[in-house]
Short mmCIF file of C-alpha atoms in Angstrom, two decimals:
data_model
loop_
_atom_site.label_atom_id
_atom_site.label_comp_id
_atom_site.label_asym_id
_atom_site.label_seq_id
_atom_site.Cartn_x
_atom_site.Cartn_y
_atom_site.Cartn_z
CA MET A 49 114.64 81.60 110.91
CA THR A 50 113.90 84.89 109.24
CA ASP A 51 117.33 85.12 107.57
CA ALA A 52 117.48 81.55 106.29
CA MET A 53 116.62 80.88 102.67
CA PRO A 54 114.04 78.22 101.72
CA GLU A 55 115.51 75.00 100.38
CA ASN A 56 116.48 74.94 96.71
CA THR A 57 116.30 78.72 96.34
CA GLN A 58 118.97 81.34 95.86
CA PRO A 59 118.84 85.02 96.84
CA GLY A 60 119.76 85.99 93.29
CA ARG A 61 120.39 89.67 94.07
CA ALA A 62 118.02 90.45 91.20
CA THR A 63 119.21 93.99 90.72
CA GLU A 64 119.89 93.77 87.00
CA ALA A 65 117.44 95.86 85.01
CA ALA A 66 116.20 93.00 82.82
CA ALA A 67 115.51 90.70 85.76
CA ARG A 68 113.69 93.40 87.72
CA GLU A 69 111.65 94.37 84.66
CA GLU A 70 110.48 90.81 84.03
CA GLN A 71 109.77 90.31 87.72
CA ARG A 72 107.59 93.40 88.04
CA LYS A 73 105.63 92.53 84.89
CA GLU A 74 104.94 89.02 86.15
CA GLN A 75 103.95 90.42 89.54
CA SER A 76 101.55 92.85 87.90
CA ARG A 77 99.93 90.05 85.90
CA GLU A 78 99.50 87.89 89.00
CA GLN A 79 98.00 90.75 91.02
CA GLN A 80 95.55 91.56 88.24
CA LYS A 81 94.34 87.95 88.24
CA GLU A 82 93.93 87.90 91.99
CA ARG A 83 92.06 91.21 92.10
CA GLN A 84 89.61 89.73 89.62
CA GLY A 85 89.26 86.59 91.76
CA GLU A 86 90.86 84.31 89.15
CA GLU A 87 93.00 81.22 89.56
CA GLN A 88 95.46 80.35 86.81
CA GLY A 89 93.83 77.98 84.33
CA GLU A 90 90.55 77.97 86.23
CA PRO A 91 87.24 78.09 84.30
CA GLU A 92 85.31 81.31 84.79
CA GLU A 93 82.40 79.59 86.56
CA GLU A 94 84.73 77.89 89.04
CA GLY A 95 86.53 81.18 89.66
CA GLU A 96 83.26 82.92 90.44
CA ALA A 97 82.19 80.12 92.78
CA ARG A 98 85.53 80.30 94.56
CA GLU A 99 85.17 84.04 94.97
CA ARG A 100 81.67 83.67 96.40
CA ARG A 101 83.01 81.12 98.85
CA ARG A 102 85.78 83.47 99.95
CA ILE A 103 83.49 86.43 100.47
CA ALA A 104 80.95 84.33 102.38
CA ALA A 105 83.67 83.02 104.68
CA TRP A 106 85.21 86.44 105.27
CA ARG A 107 81.82 88.01 106.01
CA ALA A 108 80.85 85.23 108.40
CA ALA A 109 84.14 85.31 110.29
CA GLY A 110 83.73 86.91 113.69
CA ARG A 111 87.33 88.07 113.88
CA ALA A 112 89.75 89.57 111.37
CA LEU A 113 92.75 91.85 111.34
CA SER A 114 90.99 93.97 108.71
CA ARG A 115 87.86 93.94 106.57
CA GLY A 116 88.24 94.29 102.82
CA TYR A 117 85.97 96.14 100.42
CA ARG A 118 84.79 92.87 98.89
CA GLU A 119 83.21 91.92 102.21
CA VAL A 120 80.87 94.92 102.35
CA THR A 121 77.50 95.02 100.58
CA LEU A 122 76.21 98.02 98.68
CA ARG A 123 73.49 98.50 101.29
CA GLU A 124 76.07 98.55 104.09
CA ARG A 125 78.29 100.99 102.21
CA LEU A 126 75.43 103.39 101.55
CA ALA A 127 74.26 103.20 105.17
CA GLU A 128 77.77 103.94 106.40
CA LEU A 129 78.10 106.96 104.12
CA THR A 130 74.65 108.28 105.04
CA ALA A 131 75.42 108.02 108.75
CA ALA A 132 78.77 109.82 108.45
CA ALA A 133 78.03 112.47 105.81
CA GLY A 134 75.99 114.78 108.02
CA GLU A 135 78.82 114.97 110.53
CA VAL A 136 81.36 116.30 108.03
CA TYR A 137 79.34 118.56 105.70
CA ASP A 138 76.09 120.50 105.52
CA LEU A 139 73.71 118.18 103.69
CA ASP A 140 71.29 121.03 103.09
CA ALA A 141 73.85 122.65 100.80
CA ARG A 142 73.37 122.05 97.09
CA ALA A 143 75.22 119.22 95.43
CA ASP A 144 78.53 119.93 93.70
CA ILE A 145 78.76 120.75 90.00
CA TYR A 146 82.07 120.27 88.21
CA GLY A 147 84.17 120.45 91.36
CA ASP A 148 82.60 123.17 93.47
CA GLY A 149 80.73 122.80 96.78
CA VAL A 150 81.76 119.75 98.81
CA VAL A 151 84.56 118.88 96.38
CA ALA A 152 86.09 122.34 96.77
CA GLU A 153 85.80 121.98 100.54
CA LEU A 154 87.66 118.67 100.40
CA GLU A 155 90.40 120.28 98.31
CA ARG A 156 90.72 123.12 100.82
CA ARG A 157 90.93 120.68 103.71
CA VAL A 158 93.61 118.52 102.08
CA ALA A 159 95.72 121.48 101.01
CA GLY A 160 95.69 122.70 104.60
CA LEU A 161 96.58 119.31 106.07
CA LEU A 162 99.54 118.90 103.73
CA GLY A 163 100.70 122.51 103.98
CA PHE A 164 100.25 123.51 100.34
CA PRO A 165 98.40 126.50 98.89
CA ALA A 166 96.19 124.48 96.54
CA ALA A 167 94.81 121.02 95.80
CA ALA A 168 92.86 119.42 92.96
CA PHE A 169 90.53 116.45 93.33
CA PHE A 170 91.00 113.61 90.81
CA PRO A 171 88.78 110.58 90.22
CA THR A 172 91.82 108.28 90.30
CA GLY A 173 95.37 108.37 91.59
CA THR A 174 96.67 107.03 88.28
CA MET A 175 95.34 110.12 86.54
CA ALA A 176 96.67 112.45 89.24
CA GLN A 177 100.20 111.06 89.03
CA GLN A 178 100.35 111.12 85.25
CA VAL A 179 99.21 114.73 85.27
CA ALA A 180 101.71 115.69 87.97
CA LEU A 181 104.65 114.11 86.17
CA ARG A 182 103.79 115.56 82.78
CA CYS A 183 103.26 119.03 84.28
CA TRP A 184 106.71 118.97 85.86
CA ALA A 185 108.24 117.59 82.65
CA GLY A 186 106.80 120.53 80.75
CA ARG A 187 108.17 123.01 83.26
CA THR A 188 111.65 121.50 83.51
CA GLY A 189 111.93 120.67 79.81
CA ASN A 190 113.12 117.19 80.81
CA PRO A 191 110.81 114.19 80.15
CA VAL A 192 112.88 111.81 82.29
CA VAL A 193 111.44 110.67 85.64
CA ALA A 194 113.63 108.89 88.18
CA LEU A 195 111.66 106.39 90.24
CA HIS A 196 111.82 102.88 91.66
CA PRO A 197 111.08 99.97 89.27
CA LEU A 198 108.44 98.77 91.79
CA ALA A 199 106.73 102.18 91.92
CA HIS A 200 103.05 102.30 91.01
CA PRO A 201 103.46 103.87 87.54
CA GLU A 202 105.89 101.13 86.55
CA VAL A 203 103.87 98.16 87.87
CA HIS A 204 100.16 98.99 88.00
CA GLU A 205 99.35 101.57 85.31
CA ARG A 206 99.93 99.65 82.05
CA ASP A 207 102.80 101.93 81.05
CA ALA A 208 100.48 104.95 80.88
CA VAL A 209 103.24 107.35 81.90
CA HIS A 210 105.08 106.31 78.73
CA VAL A 211 102.18 105.70 76.36
CA LEU A 212 99.98 108.69 77.26
CA ALA A 213 102.37 111.21 78.81
CA GLY A 214 105.34 110.41 76.57
CA LEU A 215 107.75 110.34 79.50
CA ARG A 216 110.76 108.12 80.04
CA THR A 217 111.73 106.53 83.35
CA VAL A 218 115.07 105.64 84.90
CA HIS A 219 115.78 103.68 88.07
CA PRO A 220 118.30 104.90 90.66
CA THR A 221 118.16 101.47 92.35
CA GLY A 222 116.61 98.05 91.95
CA GLU A 223 116.94 97.11 95.60
CA PRO A 224 113.70 96.59 97.60
CA ARG A 225 113.90 100.00 99.26
CA LEU A 226 113.80 103.67 98.32
CA PRO A 227 116.95 105.03 96.63
CA THR A 228 119.73 106.52 98.70
CA ALA A 229 121.10 110.03 98.26
CA GLU A 230 124.28 108.56 96.81
CA GLU A 231 122.33 106.58 94.22
CA VAL A 232 120.40 109.68 93.19
CA ARG A 233 123.61 111.68 92.85
CA GLU A 234 125.30 108.93 90.83
CA LEU A 235 122.45 108.31 88.37
CA ASP A 236 124.24 108.44 85.05
CA GLU A 237 121.86 110.72 83.16
CA PRO A 238 119.90 113.90 83.84
CA PHE A 239 116.31 113.66 85.06
CA GLY A 240 113.71 116.35 85.57
CA THR A 241 111.67 114.81 88.38
CA LEU A 242 112.40 112.37 91.19
CA MET A 243 109.29 110.44 92.22
CA LEU A 244 109.30 108.73 95.63
CA GLU A 245 106.52 106.34 96.66
CA LEU A 246 106.02 106.66 100.43
CA PRO A 247 105.72 103.92 101.55
CA LEU A 248 106.93 101.71 98.69
CA ARG A 249 104.13 99.15 98.70
CA ASP A 250 105.44 96.40 96.44
CA ALA A 251 108.72 96.22 98.35
CA GLY A 252 106.79 95.61 101.57
CA PHE A 253 105.46 99.07 102.52
CA VAL A 254 109.02 100.19 103.28
CA LEU A 255 110.08 103.69 104.29
CA PRO A 256 113.46 105.35 104.73
CA GLY A 257 114.42 107.14 107.93
CA TRP A 258 113.68 110.86 108.17
CA ASP A 259 117.30 111.87 107.71
CA GLU A 260 117.62 109.50 104.75
CA LEU A 261 114.53 111.01 103.13
CA THR A 262 115.72 114.59 103.54
CA GLU A 263 119.12 113.63 102.11
CA VAL A 264 117.52 112.01 99.06
CA VAL A 265 115.42 115.10 98.42
CA GLU A 266 118.50 117.31 98.77
CA ALA A 267 120.40 115.08 96.33
CA ALA A 268 117.63 115.59 93.76
CA ARG A 269 117.81 119.35 94.28
CA GLU A 270 121.54 119.18 93.64
CA ARG A 271 120.69 117.60 90.29
CA ASP A 272 118.30 120.51 89.55
CA ALA A 273 115.37 118.10 89.68
CA LEU A 274 111.92 118.55 91.17
CA VAL A 275 110.50 116.08 93.68
CA HIS A 276 107.07 114.44 93.59
CA PHE A 277 105.74 112.16 96.32
CA ASP A 278 103.43 109.28 95.50
CA GLY A 279 101.72 109.62 98.85
CA ALA A 280 98.81 107.26 98.28
CA ARG A 281 99.54 105.98 101.78
CA LEU A 282 101.31 109.06 103.11
CA TRP A 283 98.61 109.46 105.76
CA GLU A 284 100.07 106.61 107.85
CA THR A 285 103.74 107.69 107.76
CA THR A 286 103.61 110.23 110.59
CA SER A 287 104.40 107.73 113.35
CA HIS A 288 107.47 106.38 111.57
CA PHE A 289 108.85 109.79 110.65
CA GLY A 290 107.82 111.45 113.89
CA ARG A 291 106.65 114.48 111.92
CA GLU A 292 103.35 116.13 111.03
CA LEU A 293 101.89 115.55 107.58
CA SER A 294 102.67 119.10 106.49
CA GLU A 295 106.37 118.71 107.34
CA ILE A 296 106.64 115.40 105.50
CA ALA A 297 104.77 116.63 102.42
CA GLY A 298 106.66 119.92 102.53
CA LEU A 299 109.85 118.20 101.40
CA ALA A 300 108.32 117.72 97.93
CA ASP A 301 107.21 120.08 95.19
CA SER A 302 103.96 118.14 94.74
CA VAL A 303 102.19 115.26 96.47
CA TYR A 304 99.41 112.87 95.50
CA VAL A 305 97.25 111.27 98.21
CA SER A 306 94.52 108.65 97.99
CA PHE A 307 91.20 108.71 99.83
CA TYR A 308 90.27 105.02 99.73
CA LYS A 309 93.46 103.09 100.52
CA SER A 310 93.83 104.02 104.19
CA LEU A 311 90.95 106.38 104.87
CA GLY A 312 88.14 104.06 103.79
CA GLY A 313 86.75 106.38 101.14
CA LEU A 314 84.81 105.35 98.05
CA SER A 315 87.35 106.52 95.48
CA GLY A 316 89.34 109.54 94.43
CA ALA A 317 92.61 111.29 95.05
CA ALA A 318 94.06 114.76 95.48
CA LEU A 319 97.09 116.43 93.98
CA VAL A 320 98.63 119.27 95.98
CA GLY A 321 101.28 121.80 95.00
CA PRO A 322 101.84 125.46 94.14
CA GLU A 323 98.79 127.34 92.86
CA SER A 324 100.05 127.68 89.28
CA PHE A 325 100.92 123.99 89.19
CA VAL A 326 97.47 122.97 90.45
CA GLU A 327 95.79 125.23 87.91
CA GLU A 328 97.72 123.53 85.14
CA ALA A 329 96.85 120.15 86.65
CA ARG A 330 93.15 121.07 86.48
CA ALA A 331 93.53 121.77 82.76
CA TRP A 332 95.14 118.39 82.18
CA ARG A 333 92.50 116.74 84.34
CA HIS A 334 89.90 118.09 81.94
CA ARG A 335 91.86 116.77 78.95
CA TYR A 336 92.10 113.35 80.56
CA GLY A 337 88.34 113.25 81.12
CA GLY A 338 88.55 113.71 84.87
CA GLY A 339 86.22 116.71 85.21
CA LEU A 340 83.19 114.75 86.40
CA PHE A 341 79.82 116.46 86.70
CA GLN A 342 79.12 115.43 90.30
CA GLN A 343 81.39 113.69 92.80
CA PHE A 344 79.71 114.33 96.15
CA PRO A 345 79.58 110.65 97.27
CA ALA A 346 83.37 110.29 96.90
CA ALA A 347 84.01 113.71 98.43
CA LEU A 348 81.75 113.06 101.44
CA ALA A 349 83.37 109.67 102.02
CA ALA A 350 86.81 111.28 101.83
CA LEU A 351 85.87 113.95 104.38
CA ALA A 352 84.49 111.23 106.65
CA GLY A 353 87.75 109.31 106.33
CA LEU A 354 89.79 112.37 107.25
CA GLU A 355 87.57 112.87 110.28
CA ARG A 356 87.30 109.24 111.39
CA GLU A 357 90.23 107.16 110.14
CA LEU A 358 93.09 109.65 109.92
CA PRO A 359 93.37 110.11 113.72
CA ARG A 360 93.34 106.33 114.21
CA LEU A 361 96.21 105.48 111.85
CA PRO A 362 99.00 105.98 114.43
CA ARG A 363 97.28 103.48 116.70
CA TYR A 364 96.97 100.99 113.85
CA ALA A 365 100.68 101.40 113.06
CA ALA A 366 101.66 100.83 116.68
CA HIS A 367 99.54 97.69 116.89
CA ALA A 368 101.02 96.41 113.61
CA VAL A 369 104.34 96.06 115.44
CA VAL A 370 102.61 93.91 118.08
CA VAL A 371 100.88 91.78 115.43
CA ALA A 372 104.09 91.29 113.44
CA GLU A 373 106.03 90.13 116.49
CA ALA A 374 103.21 87.75 117.46
CA LEU A 375 103.18 86.29 113.94
CA ARG A 376 106.92 85.79 114.16
CA GLU A 377 106.61 83.99 117.49
CA GLY A 378 103.75 81.90 116.13
CA PHE A 379 105.77 80.75 113.13
CA GLU A 380 108.74 79.94 115.36
CA THR A 381 106.59 77.92 117.76
CA ALA A 382 105.01 76.02 114.86
CA ALA A 383 108.49 75.24 113.49
CA VAL A 384 107.80 76.70 110.04
CA PRO A 385 110.94 75.91 108.01
CA TRP A 386 111.30 79.42 106.63
CA TYR A 387 109.39 82.68 106.77
CA ARG A 388 109.99 86.38 106.49
CA LEU A 389 108.19 89.55 107.50
CA GLN A 390 108.90 92.53 105.28
CA PRO A 391 109.87 94.83 106.79
CA GLU A 392 110.89 92.97 109.96
CA VAL A 393 109.41 95.81 112.00
CA PRO A 394 106.44 97.44 110.23
CA ARG A 395 106.84 101.12 109.33
CA THR A 396 103.10 101.60 108.89
CA HIS A 397 100.01 99.50 109.59
CA GLN A 398 100.77 97.26 106.61
CA PHE A 399 103.48 94.72 105.88
CA GLN A 400 104.17 91.52 103.93
CA VAL A 401 104.44 87.93 105.15
CA TRP A 402 106.33 85.34 103.05
CA LEU A 403 106.15 81.56 103.43
CA PRO A 404 107.77 78.73 101.38
CA TYR A 405 104.57 77.13 100.06
CA PRO A 406 102.49 77.49 96.89
CA PRO A 407 100.04 80.41 97.03
CA GLU A 408 97.04 78.17 96.31
CA VAL A 409 97.90 76.06 99.38
CA LEU A 410 98.19 79.11 101.62
CA THR A 411 95.06 80.75 100.25
CA GLU A 412 93.04 77.57 100.77
CA ALA A 413 94.43 77.14 104.30
CA ALA A 414 93.51 80.72 105.16
CA LEU A 415 90.02 80.22 103.75
CA ARG A 416 89.44 77.03 105.73
CA GLN A 417 90.56 78.79 108.88
CA SER A 418 87.94 81.47 108.24
CA GLU A 419 85.24 78.90 107.53
CA GLN A 420 85.98 76.47 110.35
CA THR A 421 87.14 78.76 113.17
CA GLY A 422 85.47 82.08 112.37
CA THR A 423 88.88 83.79 112.35
CA THR A 424 90.39 85.47 109.28
CA LEU A 425 94.11 85.87 109.84
CA PHE A 426 95.10 86.14 106.17
CA HIS A 427 93.24 86.65 102.91
CA ARG A 428 94.82 85.95 99.52
CA TRP A 429 98.39 84.81 98.90
CA SER A 430 100.37 85.57 95.74
CA ALA A 431 103.16 83.76 93.93
CA GLY A 432 106.55 85.30 94.49
CA ALA A 433 107.34 88.74 95.81
CA PRO A 434 109.23 91.55 94.11
CA ALA A 435 111.35 92.09 97.21
CA GLY A 436 112.06 88.44 97.94
CA PRO A 437 113.59 85.19 96.73
CA PRO A 438 111.92 82.78 94.31
CA GLY A 439 109.98 79.80 95.56
CA VAL A 440 107.88 81.65 98.13
CA ALA A 441 104.40 83.10 98.34
CA PHE A 442 103.47 86.33 100.07
CA THR A 443 100.45 88.13 101.43
CA GLU A 444 99.85 91.69 102.58
CA VAL A 445 98.70 92.18 106.15
CA THR A 446 96.70 95.27 107.08
CA VAL A 447 96.20 96.07 110.74
CA ALA A 448 93.04 98.17 111.03
CA SER A 449 90.27 98.78 113.55
CA PRO A 450 89.19 95.12 113.92
CA ALA A 451 92.77 94.13 114.79
CA LEU A 452 92.83 96.35 117.87
CA GLU A 453 90.69 93.75 119.63
CA TRP A 454 93.40 91.09 119.17
CA THR A 455 96.01 90.47 121.86
CA ALA A 456 99.48 89.23 120.94
CA GLU A 457 98.65 85.81 122.40
CA GLU A 458 95.53 85.54 120.24
CA VAL A 459 97.55 86.34 117.13
CA LYS A 460 100.07 83.64 118.08
CA GLU A 461 97.28 81.09 118.59
CA ALA A 462 95.67 81.98 115.25
CA THR A 463 99.06 81.67 113.55
CA ALA A 464 99.54 78.17 114.99
CA ARG A 465 96.09 77.15 113.76
CA PHE A 466 96.84 78.56 110.32
CA VAL A 467 100.01 76.46 110.10
CA GLU A 468 97.94 73.40 111.02
CA PHE A 469 95.55 74.12 108.15
CA VAL A 470 98.53 74.54 105.80
CA GLY A 471 99.71 71.07 106.78
CA ARG A 472 96.30 69.55 106.10
CA VAL A 473 95.96 71.20 102.68
CA ARG A 474 99.48 70.14 101.69
CA ALA A 475 98.73 66.55 102.73
CA GLU A 476 95.74 66.46 100.37
CA ARG A 477 97.79 67.48 97.31
#
């Protein structure tokens, strides 16, 4: 089942640059609409009503694999931060001013975890990555960055690395995976920095093997290039690689990490590297408007995430394998004509699920399951997938703390019920 193609579709092997470029742009547009709670062609009032319905259903559901930020009220978020803050920092200390105090403590903690001498806190990961890449371009004298066409700067940052930093990008591969050492060696023009997104989210949260990763880094060194890791989700890669964070991060010259994607923070990111590099990054942070007066809420939430969520991530990743296999068995039992899990065995606690139905059908089916059974198996579905064939919809599955209460059999049962709801929605259209 997982290898069969849906009817009337072709694999396409969309590796040509033009096809990949158009695909990633369309994917970015669709994701922007979904993050704003929009449906294509839907009046604003109807879109807002639909979003309220979704959030109400998700909040009321007694069971879910994960809880999204949209489901939490401001009061709940503040209460959570207040309860955790005193456990990770002295609340009798004065508040931070322009990056000292609790922000400096967070930087020290992250630098130590990742095995680097220095770290700089940034309000956003987009800013941190642009600064990192332009700093290395200035030091190498080469403005060319080699990265995947599905990497975050290419898909989700509105071409900022080109427009603001004046850099140019090249793609060692267009396949839905990280580049191989051979592809890096054979890239037909010089590049100053190789950027690797670990895991590569838009290809399905995929990761290479440890030996493959070290070989890719070595290939970049052979090309006299520096290596930067987009490690927004690096925190959850330790189980797959079988290495400590410091050993993984130590392969690169610089690393960016996020505090809200996996750790449950409010916002913010950190950029780690050599001391002189981080000092230069702080200067560019100021130029980009990132030197905020006070950032203690984000810093406290990040410290709480490091204390609370970081130790749990290996358990989430292990249970993601159980959930993925149960989903597979559920789809098989329900005789779904075609499906795919990407990757087939999750590398982290996140993965994609693809089905051969319109995204609006799948999203509505998932919503009805939440409303009528009190179980949220899936959230939103999107049209197409960068790593997959045309004619399918996909969703991202995150296995977090709430999912640990689910047995494999319960996931299978919920999957069967979801397929039933899909059938009912399709019959109405």
